[in-house]
Short mmCIF file of C-alpha atoms and ligand atoms in Angstrom, two decimals:
data_model
loop_
_atom_site.label_atom_id
_atom_site.label_comp_id
_atom_site.label_asym_id
_atom_site.label_seq_id
_atom_site.Cartn_x
_atom_site.Cartn_y
_atom_site.Cartn_z
CA MET A 1 73.08 -28.50 -13.73
CA HIS A 2 72.24 -27.17 -10.88
CA LEU A 3 72.40 -23.46 -8.60
CA ARG A 4 75.19 -23.83 -6.12
CA GLU A 5 74.79 -19.85 -5.08
CA LEU A 6 72.14 -17.47 -5.91
CA ALA A 7 72.63 -13.94 -4.40
CA TRP A 8 70.36 -10.42 -5.07
CA ASP A 9 70.96 -7.00 -3.88
CA GLY A 10 67.96 -4.33 -4.79
CA PHE A 11 65.62 -7.23 -6.48
CA ARG A 12 61.55 -6.75 -5.84
CA ASN A 13 61.39 -7.25 -1.87
CA LEU A 14 64.46 -8.97 -0.95
CA GLU A 15 67.17 -8.25 1.56
CA VAL A 16 70.33 -8.76 0.09
CA ARG A 17 70.85 -12.59 0.43
CA ARG A 18 73.81 -14.74 -0.81
CA LEU A 19 72.20 -18.43 -0.10
CA ALA A 20 73.99 -21.80 -0.53
CA LEU A 21 71.18 -24.08 -2.00
CA SER A 22 71.22 -27.99 -2.12
CA PRO A 23 71.47 -29.34 -5.63
CA GLY A 24 68.60 -31.50 -5.01
CA PHE A 25 65.52 -30.24 -2.88
CA ASN A 26 64.92 -26.22 -1.62
CA VAL A 27 61.67 -25.47 0.32
CA PHE A 28 60.97 -21.59 0.40
CA GLU A 29 58.14 -21.64 3.34
CA GLY A 30 56.55 -18.20 4.23
CA GLU A 31 53.43 -16.66 4.97
CA ASN A 32 51.53 -14.60 1.89
CA ALA A 33 53.37 -11.75 0.43
CA GLN A 34 56.53 -12.55 2.04
CA GLY A 35 58.80 -12.96 -1.12
CA LYS A 36 58.63 -16.59 -1.19
CA THR A 37 57.69 -15.88 -5.85
CA ASN A 38 60.20 -13.29 -6.13
CA VAL A 39 62.99 -15.73 -5.07
CA LEU A 40 61.96 -18.22 -7.94
CA GLU A 41 61.50 -14.95 -10.52
CA ALA A 42 64.80 -14.10 -9.47
CA ALA A 43 65.97 -17.53 -10.53
CA TRP A 44 63.97 -17.77 -13.37
CA TRP A 45 64.73 -13.91 -14.49
CA LEU A 46 68.45 -15.31 -14.53
CA ALA A 47 67.68 -17.75 -16.49
CA THR A 48 65.87 -16.03 -19.49
CA LEU A 49 66.67 -12.59 -18.88
CA ARG A 50 62.60 -12.05 -18.87
CA PRO A 51 61.01 -11.18 -15.66
CA LEU A 52 58.62 -13.71 -14.77
CA ARG A 53 55.30 -11.54 -13.65
CA ALA A 54 56.98 -7.96 -14.38
CA ALA A 55 55.66 -6.33 -17.56
CA ARG A 56 58.17 -3.54 -16.98
CA LEU A 57 62.12 -4.01 -15.80
CA THR A 58 61.63 -1.49 -12.87
CA GLU A 59 59.27 -3.07 -11.44
CA LEU A 60 62.29 -5.45 -10.60
CA VAL A 61 63.73 -3.07 -9.02
CA ARG A 62 63.31 -2.72 -4.97
CA PHE A 63 61.03 0.07 -4.39
CA GLY A 64 63.57 3.30 -3.47
CA ALA A 65 66.69 1.45 -4.62
CA LYS A 66 68.48 2.51 -8.35
CA THR A 67 69.72 -0.77 -9.45
CA ALA A 68 68.38 -4.77 -8.62
CA GLN A 69 71.02 -7.48 -9.21
CA VAL A 70 70.61 -11.24 -9.11
CA GLU A 71 73.84 -13.32 -9.71
CA ALA A 72 74.41 -17.02 -9.28
CA GLN A 73 77.03 -19.72 -9.74
CA ILE A 74 75.71 -22.48 -11.61
CA GLU A 75 77.27 -26.03 -11.76
CA ARG A 76 76.93 -28.11 -14.79
CA ASP A 77 79.30 -31.09 -15.54
CA ALA A 78 81.49 -30.28 -13.45
CA LEU A 79 81.80 -26.58 -14.40
CA VAL A 80 80.91 -23.76 -12.45
CA HIS A 81 79.20 -20.90 -14.43
CA LYS A 82 78.73 -17.07 -13.18
CA LEU A 83 75.91 -15.60 -14.11
CA ALA A 84 74.51 -12.36 -13.42
CA VAL A 85 71.53 -9.68 -14.49
CA ARG A 86 70.96 -6.24 -13.35
CA VAL A 87 68.73 -3.00 -14.10
CA VAL A 88 70.80 -0.22 -14.21
CA GLU A 89 68.92 3.17 -15.03
CA GLY A 90 66.06 1.43 -16.37
CA ALA A 91 68.14 -1.09 -18.83
CA ARG A 92 69.48 -4.50 -18.23
CA GLN A 93 73.04 -6.04 -18.05
CA SER A 94 73.69 -9.14 -18.41
CA LEU A 95 76.93 -10.84 -17.15
CA ARG A 96 78.90 -14.40 -17.78
CA GLU A 97 81.75 -14.63 -16.14
CA GLY A 98 81.96 -11.20 -14.90
CA LYS A 99 81.72 -10.32 -18.32
CA LEU A 100 79.18 -8.53 -20.20
CA ALA A 101 77.55 -10.60 -22.54
CA LYS A 102 74.81 -10.10 -25.42
CA PRO A 103 72.28 -12.74 -25.29
CA ALA A 104 73.63 -14.86 -27.38
CA ASP A 105 76.77 -15.21 -25.73
CA TYR A 106 75.28 -15.33 -22.37
CA PHE A 107 72.71 -18.42 -22.29
CA GLY A 108 73.53 -21.96 -22.07
CA ALA A 109 74.90 -22.63 -18.79
CA LEU A 110 70.96 -22.26 -17.15
CA ALA A 111 67.92 -24.07 -17.96
CA VAL A 112 64.82 -23.89 -15.82
CA VAL A 113 61.18 -24.60 -16.11
CA VAL A 114 59.06 -22.77 -13.92
CA PHE A 115 55.07 -24.01 -12.74
CA THR A 116 53.26 -21.28 -11.27
CA PRO A 117 49.75 -20.63 -10.45
CA ASP A 118 49.13 -18.02 -13.74
CA ASP A 119 50.18 -20.89 -15.87
CA ALA A 120 47.15 -22.57 -15.33
CA GLY A 121 45.36 -19.58 -17.57
CA LEU A 122 47.26 -20.95 -20.79
CA VAL A 123 45.01 -23.40 -21.77
CA ARG A 124 41.90 -20.66 -22.09
CA ALA A 125 44.28 -17.91 -23.24
CA ALA A 126 44.59 -16.37 -26.25
CA PRO A 127 46.92 -17.66 -29.13
CA ALA A 128 49.60 -15.21 -28.10
CA GLU A 129 50.14 -16.81 -24.89
CA ARG A 130 50.48 -20.48 -26.36
CA ARG A 131 52.73 -19.28 -28.90
CA ARG A 132 55.04 -17.51 -26.61
CA TYR A 133 55.09 -20.43 -24.23
CA LEU A 134 55.82 -22.77 -27.45
CA ASP A 135 59.36 -20.49 -28.51
CA ARG A 136 60.15 -20.13 -25.01
CA ALA A 137 59.75 -23.91 -24.65
CA ILE A 138 62.21 -24.24 -27.46
CA PHE A 139 64.36 -21.99 -26.35
CA THR A 140 64.96 -23.72 -23.19
CA GLY A 141 66.92 -26.45 -24.92
CA ARG A 142 68.00 -24.76 -28.28
CA PRO A 143 69.01 -21.19 -26.77
CA GLY A 144 69.54 -20.00 -30.42
CA HIS A 145 65.69 -20.33 -30.59
CA LEU A 146 65.59 -16.61 -29.29
CA GLN A 147 67.27 -15.23 -32.85
CA THR A 148 65.29 -17.36 -35.17
CA THR A 149 61.86 -15.77 -32.88
CA ALA A 150 63.81 -12.14 -33.08
CA THR A 151 65.01 -12.10 -36.99
CA HIS A 152 61.36 -13.03 -37.89
CA LYS A 153 60.10 -10.54 -35.92
CA ARG A 154 62.26 -7.63 -37.00
CA ALA A 155 61.57 -9.02 -40.54
CA LEU A 156 57.84 -8.74 -39.79
CA GLU A 157 57.47 -5.17 -37.92
CA ALA A 158 59.64 -4.02 -41.26
CA ARG A 159 56.96 -5.52 -43.77
CA ASN A 160 54.24 -3.98 -41.89
CA GLU A 161 56.39 -0.58 -41.64
CA LEU A 162 56.21 -1.20 -45.58
CA LEU A 163 53.02 -1.42 -46.19
CA ARG A 164 51.96 1.30 -43.33
CA THR A 165 54.17 3.91 -45.25
CA GLY A 166 52.76 3.06 -48.74
CA ALA A 167 55.54 1.60 -50.20
CA ALA A 168 55.49 0.46 -53.95
CA SER A 169 54.60 -2.93 -54.35
CA ASP A 170 57.82 -4.08 -55.89
CA VAL A 171 59.45 -3.07 -52.64
CA VAL A 172 57.77 -4.86 -50.51
CA GLU A 173 57.32 -7.70 -52.60
CA ALA A 174 61.53 -7.96 -52.18
CA PHE A 175 60.98 -7.65 -48.95
CA GLU A 176 58.71 -10.64 -48.71
CA TRP A 177 61.43 -12.81 -49.93
CA THR A 178 63.36 -12.19 -46.61
CA LEU A 179 60.18 -12.60 -44.36
CA ALA A 180 59.35 -15.93 -45.62
CA GLY A 181 62.78 -17.24 -45.37
CA HIS A 182 62.17 -16.24 -41.40
CA ALA A 183 58.98 -17.27 -41.47
CA ALA A 184 59.99 -20.98 -43.05
CA ALA A 185 62.42 -21.45 -40.51
CA LEU A 186 60.00 -20.42 -37.20
CA VAL A 187 57.36 -22.71 -38.50
CA ALA A 188 60.15 -25.66 -38.90
CA ALA A 189 61.43 -25.10 -35.42
CA ARG A 190 58.32 -25.14 -34.19
CA ARG A 191 57.04 -28.36 -35.65
CA ARG A 192 59.88 -29.96 -35.08
CA PHE A 193 59.73 -29.13 -31.39
CA ILE A 194 56.23 -30.20 -31.59
CA GLU A 195 56.83 -33.95 -33.56
CA ASP A 196 58.38 -34.55 -30.27
CA PHE A 197 56.68 -32.95 -27.53
CA ALA A 198 53.25 -34.13 -28.26
CA PRO A 199 53.81 -37.93 -27.79
CA GLN A 200 55.42 -36.62 -23.99
CA VAL A 201 52.69 -34.40 -23.28
CA ALA A 202 50.17 -37.45 -24.16
CA GLU A 203 52.05 -39.73 -21.82
CA THR A 204 52.71 -37.62 -18.66
CA PHE A 205 49.12 -36.19 -19.14
CA SER A 206 47.57 -39.54 -18.60
CA GLU A 207 49.89 -40.79 -15.79
CA ILE A 208 49.05 -37.26 -14.50
CA ALA A 209 44.53 -37.66 -15.01
CA GLY A 210 44.67 -41.62 -15.11
CA GLU A 211 44.16 -44.09 -17.14
CA GLY A 212 42.08 -43.15 -20.26
CA VAL A 213 41.72 -39.69 -20.33
CA THR A 214 43.62 -38.58 -23.41
CA ALA A 215 45.01 -35.34 -23.88
CA ARG A 216 46.82 -33.99 -26.91
CA VAL A 217 48.98 -31.06 -28.45
CA VAL A 218 48.62 -29.64 -32.03
CA TYR A 219 50.88 -26.99 -33.68
CA ARG A 220 48.21 -24.68 -35.91
CA PRO A 221 50.89 -23.24 -38.16
CA SER A 222 48.72 -20.05 -40.04
CA VAL A 223 50.87 -21.28 -43.17
CA ASP A 224 51.25 -24.96 -43.01
CA SER A 225 54.64 -25.04 -44.85
CA ASP A 226 58.07 -24.75 -43.61
CA ALA A 227 58.66 -23.93 -47.89
CA PRO A 228 60.05 -20.46 -47.77
CA GLU A 229 58.28 -20.25 -51.33
CA ALA A 230 54.83 -20.99 -49.69
CA HIS A 231 55.43 -18.18 -47.13
CA ARG A 232 56.00 -16.09 -49.88
CA ALA A 233 52.97 -16.98 -51.85
CA ALA A 234 50.64 -16.31 -48.44
CA LEU A 235 52.50 -13.00 -48.62
CA GLU A 236 51.71 -12.01 -52.13
CA ASP A 237 48.47 -13.03 -52.23
CA ASP A 238 47.68 -11.41 -48.72
CA ARG A 239 49.41 -7.77 -49.99
CA ALA A 240 46.96 -6.35 -50.92
CA ARG A 241 44.51 -6.85 -48.14
CA ASP A 242 47.60 -6.48 -45.55
CA ARG A 243 47.96 -3.24 -47.19
CA GLU A 244 44.09 -2.04 -45.89
CA ARG A 245 44.72 -3.62 -42.42
CA GLY A 246 47.96 -1.95 -42.15
CA HIS A 247 49.48 -5.31 -40.77
CA THR A 248 50.47 -9.20 -41.92
CA GLN A 249 47.67 -11.56 -41.21
CA ARG A 250 48.95 -14.63 -42.05
CA GLY A 251 52.88 -16.43 -41.03
CA PRO A 252 54.19 -17.52 -37.17
CA GLN A 253 52.99 -14.53 -35.62
CA ALA A 254 49.11 -16.31 -36.07
CA ASP A 255 49.95 -19.70 -35.13
CA ASP A 256 48.47 -21.29 -32.31
CA LEU A 257 49.07 -24.37 -30.13
CA GLY A 258 45.92 -26.27 -29.96
CA ILE A 259 45.30 -28.23 -26.45
CA GLU A 260 43.02 -30.80 -25.92
CA VAL A 261 40.91 -33.44 -23.80
CA GLN A 262 39.48 -36.28 -24.83
CA GLY A 263 39.73 -34.81 -28.45
CA ARG A 264 38.17 -31.87 -27.61
CA SER A 265 39.23 -27.78 -27.58
CA GLY A 266 40.53 -27.52 -24.24
CA ARG A 267 40.37 -24.04 -25.04
CA LEU A 268 36.38 -24.27 -24.89
CA TYR A 269 35.98 -27.19 -22.89
CA ALA A 270 38.92 -28.17 -20.24
CA SER A 271 37.54 -27.97 -16.82
CA GLN A 272 39.50 -26.15 -14.12
CA GLY A 273 40.94 -29.45 -12.78
CA GLN A 274 41.66 -30.01 -16.25
CA GLN A 275 43.43 -26.88 -17.08
CA ARG A 276 45.84 -27.56 -14.47
CA ALA A 277 46.61 -30.84 -15.33
CA LEU A 278 47.17 -30.14 -18.47
CA VAL A 279 49.29 -27.17 -17.71
CA LEU A 280 51.30 -29.48 -15.18
CA ALA A 281 51.48 -32.63 -18.03
CA LEU A 282 52.99 -29.53 -20.62
CA LYS A 283 55.60 -28.70 -17.65
CA ILE A 284 56.68 -32.24 -16.76
CA ALA A 285 56.58 -33.02 -21.11
CA GLU A 286 59.49 -30.22 -21.13
CA ILE A 287 61.57 -31.95 -18.28
CA ARG A 288 61.32 -35.11 -19.90
CA LEU A 289 61.94 -33.96 -22.96
CA LEU A 290 65.02 -31.79 -21.83
CA GLU A 291 66.53 -35.09 -20.31
CA ALA A 292 65.54 -37.07 -23.69
CA LEU A 293 66.81 -34.90 -26.52
CA PHE A 294 69.80 -33.23 -24.55
CA ALA A 295 70.45 -35.18 -21.28
CA LEU A 296 69.75 -32.11 -19.49
CA THR A 297 68.10 -32.11 -15.71
CA PRO A 298 66.54 -28.33 -15.60
CA VAL A 299 66.46 -26.51 -12.76
CA LEU A 300 62.55 -26.84 -11.58
CA LEU A 301 60.40 -23.81 -10.20
CA LEU A 302 57.78 -24.74 -8.22
CA ASP A 303 55.42 -22.18 -7.26
CA ASP A 304 52.78 -22.71 -4.77
CA VAL A 305 52.00 -25.71 -6.27
CA SER A 306 50.18 -27.69 -3.87
CA SER A 307 47.64 -25.14 -3.52
CA GLU A 308 46.59 -25.45 -7.29
CA LEU A 309 45.79 -29.50 -7.06
CA ASP A 310 43.20 -31.39 -5.56
CA PRO A 311 45.00 -34.21 -3.42
CA ARG A 312 45.37 -36.76 -6.14
CA ARG A 313 46.73 -35.42 -8.30
CA ASN A 314 49.50 -33.79 -6.18
CA GLU A 315 50.51 -37.60 -5.07
CA ARG A 316 51.09 -37.82 -8.85
CA LEU A 317 52.92 -34.62 -8.85
CA PHE A 318 54.98 -35.44 -5.92
CA ALA A 319 55.47 -39.43 -7.23
CA LEU A 320 57.13 -37.88 -10.70
CA LEU A 321 59.13 -35.73 -8.26
CA HIS A 322 60.34 -38.32 -6.35
CA GLY A 323 62.18 -39.68 -9.28
CA TYR A 324 63.48 -36.69 -10.57
CA ARG A 325 67.51 -36.05 -10.27
CA GLY A 326 67.76 -32.70 -10.71
CA GLN A 327 67.27 -29.29 -8.59
CA VAL A 328 63.98 -28.09 -7.38
CA LEU A 329 63.09 -24.77 -6.09
CA ILE A 330 59.50 -24.93 -4.67
CA THR A 331 57.76 -22.36 -2.45
CA THR A 332 54.89 -23.11 0.29
CA THR A 333 52.57 -21.78 3.05
CA ASP A 334 53.18 -24.86 4.76
CA ALA A 335 56.64 -27.01 4.07
CA ALA A 336 54.85 -29.38 6.79
CA VAL A 337 52.34 -30.73 4.40
CA LEU A 338 54.24 -31.17 1.48
CA ARG A 339 55.34 -34.42 0.14
CA VAL A 340 58.95 -33.33 -0.32
CA PRO A 341 60.39 -36.90 -1.80
CA ARG A 342 64.25 -36.54 -0.14
CA ALA A 343 65.90 -34.33 2.71
CA ALA A 344 65.28 -30.73 1.15
CA ARG A 345 66.99 -27.18 2.33
CA LEU A 346 64.61 -25.47 4.19
CA PHE A 347 64.50 -21.53 3.87
CA ARG A 348 62.25 -19.17 6.00
CA VAL A 349 60.57 -16.25 3.94
CA ARG A 350 59.58 -13.24 6.15
CA ALA A 351 59.45 -9.62 5.12
CA GLY A 352 61.62 -10.20 1.95
CA GLN A 353 64.37 -12.09 4.44
CA VAL A 354 65.04 -15.39 3.37
CA ASP A 355 67.21 -17.23 6.18
CA ALA A 356 68.18 -20.91 6.12
CA GLU A 357 66.61 -22.82 8.53
CA GLY A 358 68.27 -26.47 8.39
CA GLU A 359 66.13 -29.35 6.63
CA VAL A 360 63.01 -30.65 5.88
CA ALA A 361 62.84 -34.26 7.23
CA GLU A 362 61.86 -36.65 4.25
CA ARG A 363 58.33 -37.31 3.73
CA THR A 364 57.29 -40.29 1.77
CA GLY A 365 54.25 -41.83 3.03
CA ALA A 366 50.60 -40.55 3.09
P1 ATP B 401 52.35 -15.50 -1.76
O1 ATP B 401 52.20 -16.41 -1.09
O2 ATP B 401 50.80 -14.54 -1.77
O3 ATP B 401 52.23 -15.65 -2.91
P2 ATP B 401 54.62 -14.63 -1.69
O4 ATP B 401 55.34 -14.64 -0.58
O5 ATP B 401 55.06 -15.65 -2.94
O6 ATP B 401 52.75 -14.54 -1.76
P3 ATP B 401 56.12 -12.68 -3.56
O7 ATP B 401 54.81 -12.27 -4.77
O8 ATP B 401 57.20 -12.77 -3.68
O9 ATP B 401 54.78 -13.09 -2.24
O10 ATP B 401 56.47 -11.19 -3.15
C1 ATP B 401 55.31 -10.11 -2.89
C2 ATP B 401 55.71 -9.15 -1.77
O11 ATP B 401 56.74 -8.23 -2.68
C3 ATP B 401 54.56 -7.62 -1.57
O12 ATP B 401 54.46 -7.64 -0.51
C4 ATP B 401 55.31 -7.05 -3.18
O13 ATP B 401 54.52 -5.64 -2.19
C5 ATP B 401 56.51 -6.72 -2.71
N1 ATP B 401 57.58 -6.03 -4.22
C6 ATP B 401 57.21 -6.69 -4.98
N2 ATP B 401 57.79 -5.91 -5.92
C7 ATP B 401 58.59 -5.10 -5.34
C8 ATP B 401 59.73 -4.26 -5.11
N3 ATP B 401 59.95 -3.94 -6.33
N4 ATP B 401 59.97 -3.38 -4.47
C9 ATP B 401 59.91 -3.74 -3.00
N5 ATP B 401 58.74 -4.62 -2.51
C10 ATP B 401 58.40 -5.47 -3.90
MG1 MG B 402 53.64 -16.44 -4.49
#
């Protein structure tokens, strides 16, 4: 799977462009604040319909412009798909094969995994951020997971609303059956993913950090069951207290993804370097899992990774990338110091202008 062509119009600071990308490595080189991350964000937005950094859609629209659009041709199993996403009057529209498509019909053509400097915070972040990461990682391989999380969220909000408006207990109780079903399905999906994911993370981390340094990811469900009955019982037990507080305390909305190094909580004890290595291991493990389970080679978006890692970990990262068969889009302030595993297409990014500049020569040795 790879992006053959990536185009944008009115997106962030980027000047209108249609780029022909290499199915292998693509390097975007430029100084600070020129638009490198914006290029990756364009690809990310297209693949996930979520902005990478923006809190609001309007932030994606070029200052002074009315609409923003990103589109791409994706080659997958010898078929070409067309995806486009745009912001029109503050609202998002997604198109597949030129026709407006709801998310359920839109996803499935393009899978991406991103690694940005912001990700380093994941280990120490609040549980909500790790839950988001977990659900997004599941979604990359199984786009239907979006539905699982969305239906749970809607049901949860509905129960909270019933509690806050003082609905009678039999009304709340009847509704709890519905919520419990969605909660159990979400826990089951997260559990199933972690079963496959955890061994990949452990193995990848020791490759990056060195023999004998161990890491573990552990799913910590707030209601530890994928049986609807267990969730229903928890809701019933909590009902009076939940009513007082005005929201539902236990359930998948309170789960966490524990990340441990050397048997201890990474959140409490991981050093900065360890946090980065952990997040890198998570991302590489995601890719390996997608390859193993779905024979999927996602497009890899690497934002300024080298500046975040020490030389030894950098070397390991590029050694791993060396063997990667998929497409990679990578940004850097200096292509000369990147250890690009094979001839890459080079693009210069200058004040929002992205121009093809030929190839970066292969650099393998030290
Ligand atoms: P760095 O190396 O510092 O990470 P970068 O090349 O990745 O820099 P980007 O984050 O891609 O930089 O782009 C930043 C530039 O884009 C900033 O100058 C910012 O003001 C500009 N920018 C962001 N959003 C918009 C927008 N909606 N319209 C116009 N310009 C924008
Ligand atoms: Mg950047």
